[in-house]
C-alpha atoms as an extended CHARMM CRD file, in Angstrom:
* protein
*
       237  EXT
         1         1  MET       CA             17.7480000000      -12.1600000000       -3.9790000000  PROA      1               0.0000000000
         2         2  THR       CA             14.8460000000      -10.8160000000       -6.0220000000  PROA      2               0.0000000000
         3         3  THR       CA             11.5910000000      -12.7560000000       -6.1880000000  PROA      3               0.0000000000
         4         4  PHE       CA             10.9050000000      -11.6860000000       -9.7710000000  PROA      4               0.0000000000
         5         5  SER       CA             13.0620000000      -13.0370000000      -12.5870000000  PROA      5               0.0000000000
         6         6  ASN       CA             14.3990000000      -10.5330000000      -15.0890000000  PROA      6               0.0000000000
         7         7  ASP       CA             13.2130000000      -12.7060000000      -17.9810000000  PROA      7               0.0000000000
         8         8  ASP       CA              9.6490000000      -12.7630000000      -16.6570000000  PROA      8               0.0000000000
         9         9  LEU       CA              9.6220000000       -9.0140000000      -16.0550000000  PROA      9               0.0000000000
        10        10  GLU       CA             11.0000000000       -8.2870000000      -19.5170000000  PROA      10              0.0000000000
        11        11  ALA       CA              8.4230000000      -10.5620000000      -21.1550000000  PROA      11              0.0000000000
        12        12  LEU       CA              5.5820000000       -8.9700000000      -19.1900000000  PROA      12              0.0000000000
        13        13  GLU       CA              6.7940000000       -5.4580000000      -19.9550000000  PROA      13              0.0000000000
        14        14  ALA       CA              7.0420000000       -6.3000000000      -23.6660000000  PROA      14              0.0000000000
        15        15  ALA       CA              3.4890000000       -7.7010000000      -23.6430000000  PROA      15              0.0000000000
        16        16  LEU       CA              2.1470000000       -4.5650000000      -21.9740000000  PROA      16              0.0000000000
        17        17  ASP       CA              4.0530000000       -2.3460000000      -24.4010000000  PROA      17              0.0000000000
        18        18  ALA       CA              2.4780000000       -4.2840000000      -27.2870000000  PROA      18              0.0000000000
        19        19  LEU       CA             -1.0290000000       -3.2260000000      -26.2240000000  PROA      19              0.0000000000
        20        20  PRO       CA             -2.5490000000       -0.2540000000      -28.0970000000  PROA      20              0.0000000000
        21        21  GLN       CA             -0.8620000000        2.6380000000      -26.3200000000  PROA      21              0.0000000000
        22        22  ASP       CA             -3.5060000000        5.1900000000      -27.2700000000  PROA      22              0.0000000000
        23        23  GLY       CA             -5.7520000000        3.4940000000      -24.7170000000  PROA      23              0.0000000000
        24        24  LEU       CA             -3.1590000000        4.0380000000      -21.9660000000  PROA      24              0.0000000000
        25        25  PRO       CA             -2.7990000000        0.4370000000      -20.7350000000  PROA      25              0.0000000000
        26        26  MET       CA             -0.8920000000       -0.1600000000      -17.5270000000  PROA      26              0.0000000000
        27        27  SER       CA              2.8850000000       -0.0870000000      -17.4290000000  PROA      27              0.0000000000
        28        28  LEU       CA              4.8290000000       -2.7690000000      -15.5550000000  PROA      28              0.0000000000
        29        29  SER       CA              5.2680000000       -0.6450000000      -12.4310000000  PROA      29              0.0000000000
        30        30  LYS       CA              1.6360000000        0.4660000000      -12.4520000000  PROA      30              0.0000000000
        31        31  LEU       CA              0.4880000000       -3.1350000000      -12.8840000000  PROA      31              0.0000000000
        32        32  ASN       CA              2.6790000000       -4.2010000000       -9.9720000000  PROA      32              0.0000000000
        33        33  GLY       CA              1.0790000000       -1.6460000000       -7.6670000000  PROA      33              0.0000000000
        34        34  TYR       CA             -2.3740000000       -2.4870000000       -9.0060000000  PROA      34              0.0000000000
        35        35  LEU       CA             -2.0750000000       -6.2290000000       -8.4250000000  PROA      35              0.0000000000
        36        36  THR       CA             -0.6070000000       -5.6020000000       -4.9820000000  PROA      36              0.0000000000
        37        37  GLY       CA             -3.6210000000       -3.4710000000       -4.1400000000  PROA      37              0.0000000000
        38        38  VAL       CA             -5.9920000000       -6.1320000000       -5.4560000000  PROA      38              0.0000000000
        39        39  LEU       CA             -4.3740000000       -8.7880000000       -3.2790000000  PROA      39              0.0000000000
        40        40  LEU       CA             -4.2600000000       -6.5990000000       -0.1720000000  PROA      40              0.0000000000
        41        41  ASN       CA             -7.8540000000       -5.4350000000       -0.5010000000  PROA      41              0.0000000000
        42        42  PRO       CA            -10.0020000000       -6.5540000000        2.4570000000  PROA      42              0.0000000000
        43        43  ASP       CA            -12.6470000000       -7.6680000000       -0.0660000000  PROA      43              0.0000000000
        44        44  GLN       CA            -12.0350000000      -10.5520000000       -2.4440000000  PROA      44              0.0000000000
        45        45  ILE       CA            -11.8300000000       -9.0720000000       -5.9560000000  PROA      45              0.0000000000
        46        46  MET       CA            -12.4160000000      -11.5070000000       -8.7870000000  PROA      46              0.0000000000
        47        47  PRO       CA            -10.3970000000      -11.4860000000      -12.0470000000  PROA      47              0.0000000000
        48        48  SER       CA            -13.4900000000      -10.5050000000      -14.0280000000  PROA      48              0.0000000000
        49        49  GLN       CA            -13.3970000000       -7.2280000000      -12.0650000000  PROA      49              0.0000000000
        50        50  TRP       CA             -9.7020000000       -6.4030000000      -12.0890000000  PROA      50              0.0000000000
        51        51  VAL       CA             -8.4160000000       -7.7080000000      -15.4210000000  PROA      51              0.0000000000
        52        52  PRO       CA            -10.2760000000       -5.3490000000      -17.8320000000  PROA      52              0.0000000000
        53        53  MET       CA             -8.8320000000       -2.2300000000      -16.1940000000  PROA      53              0.0000000000
        54        54  ILE       CA             -5.3130000000       -3.3320000000      -17.1780000000  PROA      54              0.0000000000
        55        55  TRP       CA             -6.0520000000       -2.7700000000      -20.8690000000  PROA      55              0.0000000000
        56        56  GLY       CA             -6.7410000000        0.9360000000      -20.4060000000  PROA      56              0.0000000000
        57        57  ASP       CA             -9.4750000000        3.0290000000      -21.9830000000  PROA      57              0.0000000000
        58        58  ASN       CA            -10.1400000000        0.7270000000      -24.9590000000  PROA      58              0.0000000000
        59        59  PRO       CA            -10.4890000000       -2.8020000000      -23.5530000000  PROA      59              0.0000000000
        60        60  SER       CA            -12.4610000000       -4.0200000000      -26.5710000000  PROA      60              0.0000000000
        61        61  GLN       CA             -9.4690000000       -3.2390000000      -28.7950000000  PROA      61              0.0000000000
        62        62  ALA       CA             -6.7740000000       -4.7340000000      -26.5800000000  PROA      62              0.0000000000
        63        63  PHE       CA             -6.0780000000       -7.7850000000      -28.7560000000  PROA      63              0.0000000000
        64        64  GLU       CA             -6.5030000000       -8.8700000000      -32.3330000000  PROA      64              0.0000000000
        65        65  ALA       CA             -5.4540000000      -12.5080000000      -31.8700000000  PROA      65              0.0000000000
        66        66  LEU       CA             -6.4140000000      -15.0880000000      -29.2810000000  PROA      66              0.0000000000
        67        67  GLN       CA             -2.8270000000      -16.2520000000      -28.8660000000  PROA      67              0.0000000000
        68        68  ASP       CA             -1.7140000000      -12.7170000000      -27.9520000000  PROA      68              0.0000000000
        69        69  ALA       CA             -4.4190000000      -12.5020000000      -25.3120000000  PROA      69              0.0000000000
        70        70  GLU       CA             -3.5280000000      -15.9010000000      -23.8630000000  PROA      70              0.0000000000
        71        71  MET       CA              0.1520000000      -15.0410000000      -23.6500000000  PROA      71              0.0000000000
        72        72  THR       CA             -0.4920000000      -11.6900000000      -21.9690000000  PROA      72              0.0000000000
        73        73  ILE       CA             -3.0330000000      -13.1120000000      -19.5310000000  PROA      73              0.0000000000
        74        74  ASN       CA             -0.6340000000      -15.8990000000      -18.5660000000  PROA      74              0.0000000000
        75        75  LEU       CA              2.1890000000      -13.4330000000      -17.9270000000  PROA      75              0.0000000000
        76        76  ILE       CA             -0.0840000000      -11.2430000000      -15.8280000000  PROA      76              0.0000000000
        77        77  MET       CA             -1.3100000000      -14.2120000000      -13.8050000000  PROA      77              0.0000000000
        78        78  ASP       CA              2.2520000000      -15.4000000000      -13.2210000000  PROA      78              0.0000000000
        79        79  HSD       CA              3.0800000000      -11.9570000000      -11.8560000000  PROA      79              0.0000000000
        80        80  TYR       CA             -0.1050000000      -11.9510000000       -9.7620000000  PROA      80              0.0000000000
        81        81  ASN       CA              0.7450000000      -15.3650000000       -8.3090000000  PROA      81              0.0000000000
        82        82  THR       CA              4.3170000000      -14.3110000000       -7.5410000000  PROA      82              0.0000000000
        83        83  ILE       CA              3.0470000000      -11.3170000000       -5.5710000000  PROA      83              0.0000000000
        84        84  ALA       CA              0.4170000000      -13.4890000000       -3.8720000000  PROA      84              0.0000000000
        85        85  LYS       CA              3.0440000000      -16.0090000000       -2.7710000000  PROA      85              0.0000000000
        86        86  MET       CA              5.2970000000      -13.2240000000       -1.5150000000  PROA      86              0.0000000000
        87        87  LEU       CA              2.4670000000      -11.8130000000        0.5880000000  PROA      87              0.0000000000
        88        88  SER       CA              1.2820000000      -15.2200000000        1.7630000000  PROA      88              0.0000000000
        89        89  ASP       CA              4.7580000000      -16.3330000000        2.8310000000  PROA      89              0.0000000000
        90        90  GLY       CA              5.4240000000      -13.0700000000        4.6010000000  PROA      90              0.0000000000
        91        91  SER       CA              8.5340000000      -12.4960000000        2.5160000000  PROA      91              0.0000000000
        92        92  GLN       CA              9.9090000000       -8.9850000000        2.2280000000  PROA      92              0.0000000000
        93        93  TYR       CA              7.7890000000       -7.1720000000       -0.3350000000  PROA      93              0.0000000000
        94        94  GLU       CA              9.5060000000       -6.0260000000       -3.5230000000  PROA      94              0.0000000000
        95        95  ALA       CA              7.8610000000       -3.1710000000       -5.3950000000  PROA      95              0.0000000000
        96        96  ILE       CA              8.5870000000       -2.9090000000       -9.1090000000  PROA      96              0.0000000000
        97        97  LEU       CA              9.3380000000        0.7850000000       -9.4910000000  PROA      97              0.0000000000
        98        98  ALA       CA             10.1020000000        2.7320000000      -12.6450000000  PROA      98              0.0000000000
        99        99  PHE       CA             13.1780000000        4.7890000000      -13.4590000000  PROA      99              0.0000000000
       100       100  GLU       CA             13.6640000000        8.0820000000      -15.2500000000  PROA      100             0.0000000000
       101       101  VAL       CA             14.8800000000        7.3130000000      -18.7800000000  PROA      101             0.0000000000
       102       102  ASN       CA             17.4380000000       10.0960000000      -18.8530000000  PROA      102             0.0000000000
       103       103  HSD       CA             18.3680000000        9.6510000000      -15.1940000000  PROA      103             0.0000000000
       104       104  PRO       CA             18.4580000000        5.8990000000      -14.4270000000  PROA      104             0.0000000000
       105       105  ASP       CA             19.4840000000        6.5690000000      -10.8370000000  PROA      105             0.0000000000
       106       106  GLU       CA             16.2020000000        8.4140000000      -10.2030000000  PROA      106             0.0000000000
       107       107  THR       CA             13.4480000000        6.1130000000       -8.9470000000  PROA      107             0.0000000000
       108       108  LEU       CA              9.8810000000        6.8510000000       -9.9870000000  PROA      108             0.0000000000
       109       109  TRP       CA              7.4280000000        5.4880000000       -7.4160000000  PROA      109             0.0000000000
       110       110  GLU       CA              4.4450000000        7.3890000000       -8.8880000000  PROA      110             0.0000000000
       111       111  PRO       CA              3.2870000000        4.6660000000      -11.3590000000  PROA      111             0.0000000000
       112       112  TRP       CA              3.2310000000        2.0600000000       -8.5690000000  PROA      112             0.0000000000
       113       113  VAL       CA              1.1050000000        4.3200000000       -6.3770000000  PROA      113             0.0000000000
       114       114  ASP       CA             -1.2020000000        5.1310000000       -9.2930000000  PROA      114             0.0000000000
       115       115  GLY       CA             -1.7220000000        1.4080000000       -9.8370000000  PROA      115             0.0000000000
       116       116  PHE       CA             -2.4710000000        0.8070000000       -6.1610000000  PROA      116             0.0000000000
       117       117  MET       CA             -5.0040000000        3.6340000000       -6.1780000000  PROA      117             0.0000000000
       118       118  LYS       CA             -6.6580000000        2.1300000000       -9.2730000000  PROA      118             0.0000000000
       119       119  SER       CA             -7.2590000000       -1.0340000000       -7.2560000000  PROA      119             0.0000000000
       120       120  THR       CA             -9.2430000000        0.9040000000       -4.6500000000  PROA      120             0.0000000000
       121       121  VAL       CA            -11.7350000000        1.9440000000       -7.3420000000  PROA      121             0.0000000000
       122       122  LEU       CA            -12.7820000000       -1.6940000000       -7.7480000000  PROA      122             0.0000000000
       123       123  SER       CA            -14.1800000000       -1.8110000000       -4.2230000000  PROA      123             0.0000000000
       124       124  PRO       CA            -14.4650000000        1.8080000000       -3.0360000000  PROA      124             0.0000000000
       125       125  ARG       CA            -15.7340000000        1.1270000000        0.4960000000  PROA      125             0.0000000000
       126       126  SER       CA            -13.6100000000       -1.9050000000        1.3200000000  PROA      126             0.0000000000
       127       127  TRP       CA            -10.8810000000        0.0260000000        3.1490000000  PROA      127             0.0000000000
       128       128  ASP       CA            -13.4530000000        1.7630000000        5.3860000000  PROA      128             0.0000000000
       129       129  VAL       CA            -13.0290000000       -1.1540000000        7.7660000000  PROA      129             0.0000000000
       130       130  LEU       CA             -9.4930000000        0.0750000000        8.5420000000  PROA      130             0.0000000000
       131       131  THR       CA             -9.5170000000        2.8130000000       11.1920000000  PROA      131             0.0000000000
       132       132  PRO       CA             -6.8760000000        4.0760000000       13.6490000000  PROA      132             0.0000000000
       133       133  GLY       CA             -8.7100000000        2.3340000000       16.4630000000  PROA      133             0.0000000000
       134       134  ILE       CA             -8.7050000000       -1.0010000000       14.6410000000  PROA      134             0.0000000000
       135       135  ASP       CA             -5.0530000000       -1.0010000000       13.5600000000  PROA      135             0.0000000000
       136       136  GLU       CA             -3.0090000000        2.1730000000       13.9480000000  PROA      136             0.0000000000
       137       137  GLU       CA              0.0630000000        0.9570000000       12.0080000000  PROA      137             0.0000000000
       138       138  ALA       CA             -1.9150000000       -0.3720000000        9.0400000000  PROA      138             0.0000000000
       139       139  TYR       CA             -4.0610000000        2.7660000000        8.9580000000  PROA      139             0.0000000000
       140       140  ALA       CA             -0.9740000000        4.9880000000        8.9210000000  PROA      140             0.0000000000
       141       141  SER       CA              0.4480000000        2.8760000000        6.0800000000  PROA      141             0.0000000000
       142       142  LEU       CA             -2.6770000000        3.2710000000        3.9670000000  PROA      142             0.0000000000
       143       143  GLU       CA             -2.7410000000        7.0020000000        4.7010000000  PROA      143             0.0000000000
       144       144  PHE       CA              0.8770000000        7.2820000000        3.5890000000  PROA      144             0.0000000000
       145       145  ILE       CA              0.0450000000        5.6810000000        0.2250000000  PROA      145             0.0000000000
       146       146  PHE       CA             -2.8500000000        8.1250000000       -0.1330000000  PROA      146             0.0000000000
       147       147  THR       CA             -0.4270000000       10.9290000000        0.7130000000  PROA      147             0.0000000000
       148       148  LEU       CA              1.9300000000        9.7080000000       -2.0080000000  PROA      148             0.0000000000
       149       149  ASP       CA             -0.9760000000        9.8880000000       -4.4430000000  PROA      149             0.0000000000
       150       150  ASP       CA             -1.5690000000       13.5050000000       -3.3990000000  PROA      150             0.0000000000
       151       151  VAL       CA              2.1200000000       14.2770000000       -3.9160000000  PROA      151             0.0000000000
       152       152  ALA       CA              2.0800000000       12.5890000000       -7.3280000000  PROA      152             0.0000000000
       153       153  ASN       CA             -0.9130000000       14.7020000000       -8.3380000000  PROA      153             0.0000000000
       154       154  ASP       CA              0.5930000000       17.9080000000       -6.9070000000  PROA      154             0.0000000000
       155       155  THR       CA             -2.1220000000       18.2620000000       -4.2630000000  PROA      155             0.0000000000
       156       156  PRO       CA             -0.2780000000       17.6650000000       -0.9500000000  PROA      156             0.0000000000
       157       157  ASP       CA             -1.0840000000       19.4950000000        2.2850000000  PROA      157             0.0000000000
       158       158  PHE       CA              2.5860000000       19.8500000000        3.1810000000  PROA      158             0.0000000000
       159       159  PRO       CA              5.2880000000       22.4670000000        2.6900000000  PROA      159             0.0000000000
       160       160  GLU       CA              7.7450000000       21.8630000000       -0.1300000000  PROA      160             0.0000000000
       161       161  HSD       CA             10.5800000000       20.6370000000        2.0760000000  PROA      161             0.0000000000
       162       162  GLN       CA              8.3470000000       17.9090000000        3.5240000000  PROA      162             0.0000000000
       163       163  VAL       CA              7.1970000000       16.9220000000        0.0450000000  PROA      163             0.0000000000
       164       164  ASP       CA             10.8390000000       16.5350000000       -0.9940000000  PROA      164             0.0000000000
       165       165  GLU       CA             11.4810000000       14.3100000000        2.0110000000  PROA      165             0.0000000000
       166       166  ILE       CA              8.4260000000       12.1710000000        1.2520000000  PROA      166             0.0000000000
       167       167  ASP       CA              9.5710000000       11.8590000000       -2.3560000000  PROA      167             0.0000000000
       168       168  ARG       CA             13.0390000000       10.7780000000       -1.2750000000  PROA      168             0.0000000000
       169       169  ARG       CA             11.8610000000        8.1840000000        1.2370000000  PROA      169             0.0000000000
       170       170  ALA       CA              8.9150000000        6.7610000000       -0.7320000000  PROA      170             0.0000000000
       171       171  PRO       CA             10.8070000000        3.8550000000       -2.4030000000  PROA      171             0.0000000000
       172       172  ASP       CA             11.9640000000        2.5910000000        1.0000000000  PROA      172             0.0000000000
       173       173  LEU       CA              8.6600000000        3.1670000000        2.7830000000  PROA      173             0.0000000000
       174       174  ILE       CA              6.3450000000        1.5580000000        0.2170000000  PROA      174             0.0000000000
       175       175  PRO       CA              7.4670000000       -2.0210000000        1.0990000000  PROA      175             0.0000000000
       176       176  ILE       CA              6.9830000000       -1.2360000000        4.8070000000  PROA      176             0.0000000000
       177       177  CYS       CA              3.4710000000        0.0540000000        4.1500000000  PROA      177             0.0000000000
       178       178  VAL       CA              2.6290000000       -3.0400000000        2.1050000000  PROA      178             0.0000000000
       179       179  ALA       CA              3.8930000000       -5.2840000000        4.9110000000  PROA      179             0.0000000000
       180       180  GLU       CA              1.6210000000       -3.5590000000        7.4430000000  PROA      180             0.0000000000
       181       181  LEU       CA             -1.4050000000       -3.6990000000        5.1480000000  PROA      181             0.0000000000
       182       182  ASN       CA             -0.6570000000       -7.3430000000        4.3810000000  PROA      182             0.0000000000
       183       183  ARG       CA             -0.5720000000       -8.1760000000        8.0780000000  PROA      183             0.0000000000
       184       184  PHE       CA             -3.9040000000       -6.4320000000        8.6170000000  PROA      184             0.0000000000
       185       185  SER       CA             -5.5870000000       -8.0300000000        5.6040000000  PROA      185             0.0000000000
       186       186  LYS       CA             -4.3720000000      -11.5110000000        6.5140000000  PROA      186             0.0000000000
       187       187  GLU       CA             -5.7120000000      -11.1400000000       10.0540000000  PROA      187             0.0000000000
       188       188  LEU       CA             -9.0260000000       -9.8510000000        8.7220000000  PROA      188             0.0000000000
       189       189  ARG       CA             -9.4040000000      -12.6410000000        6.1650000000  PROA      189             0.0000000000
       190       190  MET       CA             -8.7040000000      -15.3040000000        8.7720000000  PROA      190             0.0000000000
       191       191  ILE       CA            -11.9840000000      -14.4050000000       10.4370000000  PROA      191             0.0000000000
       192       192  SER       CA            -14.1030000000      -13.1540000000        7.5300000000  PROA      192             0.0000000000
       193       193  ALA       CA            -13.1120000000      -14.2550000000        4.0130000000  PROA      193             0.0000000000
       194       194  PRO       CA            -10.9480000000      -16.5950000000        1.9030000000  PROA      194             0.0000000000
       195       195  MET       CA             -7.5160000000      -15.4430000000        0.7600000000  PROA      195             0.0000000000
       196       196  ALA       CA             -7.5010000000      -13.5660000000       -2.5440000000  PROA      196             0.0000000000
       197       197  GLU       CA             -4.6450000000      -15.6700000000       -3.8430000000  PROA      197             0.0000000000
       198       198  ASP       CA             -6.9460000000      -18.6910000000       -3.8790000000  PROA      198             0.0000000000
       199       199  VAL       CA             -8.8470000000      -17.1980000000       -6.8220000000  PROA      199             0.0000000000
       200       200  SER       CA             -8.5330000000      -19.2940000000       -9.9850000000  PROA      200             0.0000000000
       201       201  MET       CA             -8.3950000000      -18.0860000000      -13.5830000000  PROA      201             0.0000000000
       202       202  ASP       CA             -9.8400000000      -21.3580000000      -14.9120000000  PROA      202             0.0000000000
       203       203  GLY       CA            -12.2700000000      -20.6150000000      -17.7080000000  PROA      203             0.0000000000
       204       204  TYR       CA            -11.5700000000      -16.9030000000      -17.6570000000  PROA      204             0.0000000000
       205       205  MET       CA            -10.1770000000      -16.7830000000      -21.1810000000  PROA      205             0.0000000000
       206       206  ASP       CA            -13.3720000000      -18.1820000000      -22.6490000000  PROA      206             0.0000000000
       207       207  ASN       CA            -15.6010000000      -15.5700000000      -21.0830000000  PROA      207             0.0000000000
       208       208  VAL       CA            -14.1460000000      -12.1890000000      -20.3120000000  PROA      208             0.0000000000
       209       209  VAL       CA            -10.9830000000      -11.4020000000      -22.2620000000  PROA      209             0.0000000000
       210       210  PRO       CA            -11.7910000000       -8.5430000000      -24.6620000000  PROA      210             0.0000000000
       211       211  PHE       CA            -10.9080000000       -8.8270000000      -28.3280000000  PROA      211             0.0000000000
       212       212  SER       CA            -11.4090000000       -6.5990000000      -31.3150000000  PROA      212             0.0000000000
       213       213  GLY       CA            -13.8870000000       -8.0800000000      -33.7490000000  PROA      213             0.0000000000
       214       214  LYS       CA            -17.5620000000       -7.8710000000      -34.6610000000  PROA      214             0.0000000000
       215       215  LYS       CA            -19.7290000000       -5.2610000000      -33.0390000000  PROA      215             0.0000000000
       216       216  GLN       CA            -20.9860000000       -6.1720000000      -29.5940000000  PROA      216             0.0000000000
       217       217  GLY       CA            -24.6730000000       -7.0480000000      -29.5260000000  PROA      217             0.0000000000
       218       218  ARG       CA            -26.7060000000       -4.9570000000      -27.0660000000  PROA      218             0.0000000000
       219       219  ASN       CA            -28.2370000000       -8.0300000000      -25.4290000000  PROA      219             0.0000000000
       220       220  GLU       CA            -25.0350000000      -10.0660000000      -25.3540000000  PROA      220             0.0000000000
       221       221  ILE       CA            -22.9510000000      -10.4460000000      -22.2090000000  PROA      221             0.0000000000
       222       222  CYS       CA            -20.5020000000       -7.5370000000      -22.1220000000  PROA      222             0.0000000000
       223       223  LYS       CA            -16.9460000000       -8.5030000000      -23.0540000000  PROA      223             0.0000000000
       224       224  CYS       CA            -15.4570000000       -6.3970000000      -20.2470000000  PROA      224             0.0000000000
       225       225  GLY       CA            -16.1480000000       -9.2460000000      -17.8330000000  PROA      225             0.0000000000
       226       226  SER       CA            -18.8210000000       -7.6230000000      -15.6590000000  PROA      226             0.0000000000
       227       227  GLY       CA            -21.3590000000      -10.3880000000      -16.3700000000  PROA      227             0.0000000000
       228       228  ARG       CA            -24.0000000000       -7.7870000000      -17.3060000000  PROA      228             0.0000000000
       229       229  LYS       CA            -25.6230000000       -7.2600000000      -20.6910000000  PROA      229             0.0000000000
       230       230  TYR       CA            -23.7120000000       -4.8880000000      -22.9640000000  PROA      230             0.0000000000
       231       231  LYS       CA            -26.5380000000       -2.3360000000      -23.0940000000  PROA      231             0.0000000000
       232       232  TYR       CA            -26.4730000000       -2.0130000000      -19.3000000000  PROA      232             0.0000000000
       233       233  CYS       CA            -22.6710000000       -2.0050000000      -19.0570000000  PROA      233             0.0000000000
       234       234  CYS       CA            -20.1140000000       -0.5380000000      -21.5080000000  PROA      234             0.0000000000
       235       235  GLY       CA            -22.8730000000        0.0930000000      -24.0420000000  PROA      235             0.0000000000
       236       236  ALA       CA            -24.5290000000        2.5130000000      -21.6340000000  PROA      236             0.0000000000
       237       237  ASN       CA            -21.5070000000        4.8120000000      -21.6300000000  PROA      237             0.0000000000
C-alpha cells in the first residue's frame, strides 16, 4: 500500500506545474528526491534554506497571490511530513519517480537523483562525516547515488554495458540506498542533533515566501529567506 495518496500527489504536481516554468521550478519527482535529501542530511537544514530552491531560478516571481503561495507551501509541507514520517517509522521508502510520456512503462529516476543532489548544495560539507570506515553500507549507498548523478549527466567512469545495468536497476536500488542513509543519519542524530522532521513551519509564510511585487529595497531583509539584507544576498548577484 502506497504511503502517498494519489489525490495529494496530483494536487502537488498541479501546484508545481502552475509555477512560472521559465524559471525551471522543481517537478514532483525532483521535489521528492530533494526533500528526501534534506531529511537525510546529517545537518539540520531549516525551511528558510531549502524552500526557496524549489521555485527555480526566479524565486521572486514564483507567486502573484498570497493564497497561491499558502496552498503550494501547505502541499509541499504535507509531502515533506509524509516523507519524514516514513523515514522516522522505518517504513519501506517509496521514491516518486517520473515516467517517459511516450513510453509509460519506462521509469525515469534521473529527476529524483537531481533533486537529491540539489539538497547536498545546501550543506556541502555535511556528508563528509560519512566515510567507509564509519559506515561502509551507508557510504556505498551515497556513492551509488553520486554514480547515478554521473550517469544522468553522461559522465560515468564505466563501460556502456555497466551503465545500462545501473540504469535498469536504479529504481529498485534507490529505496535501498535511502534506507541505509536513513539508518546512518538516525544513528548520528541520536548522539549529535535533533531530528530534521521536528522542524516547524510556524511563521514561515510571513517572512520568507517570495512574491512578485514592488522592487526589493537594498537594505530590506531578502525575500529568499536567507535572513541577510538584500544587497548582500540576491541583490549582490
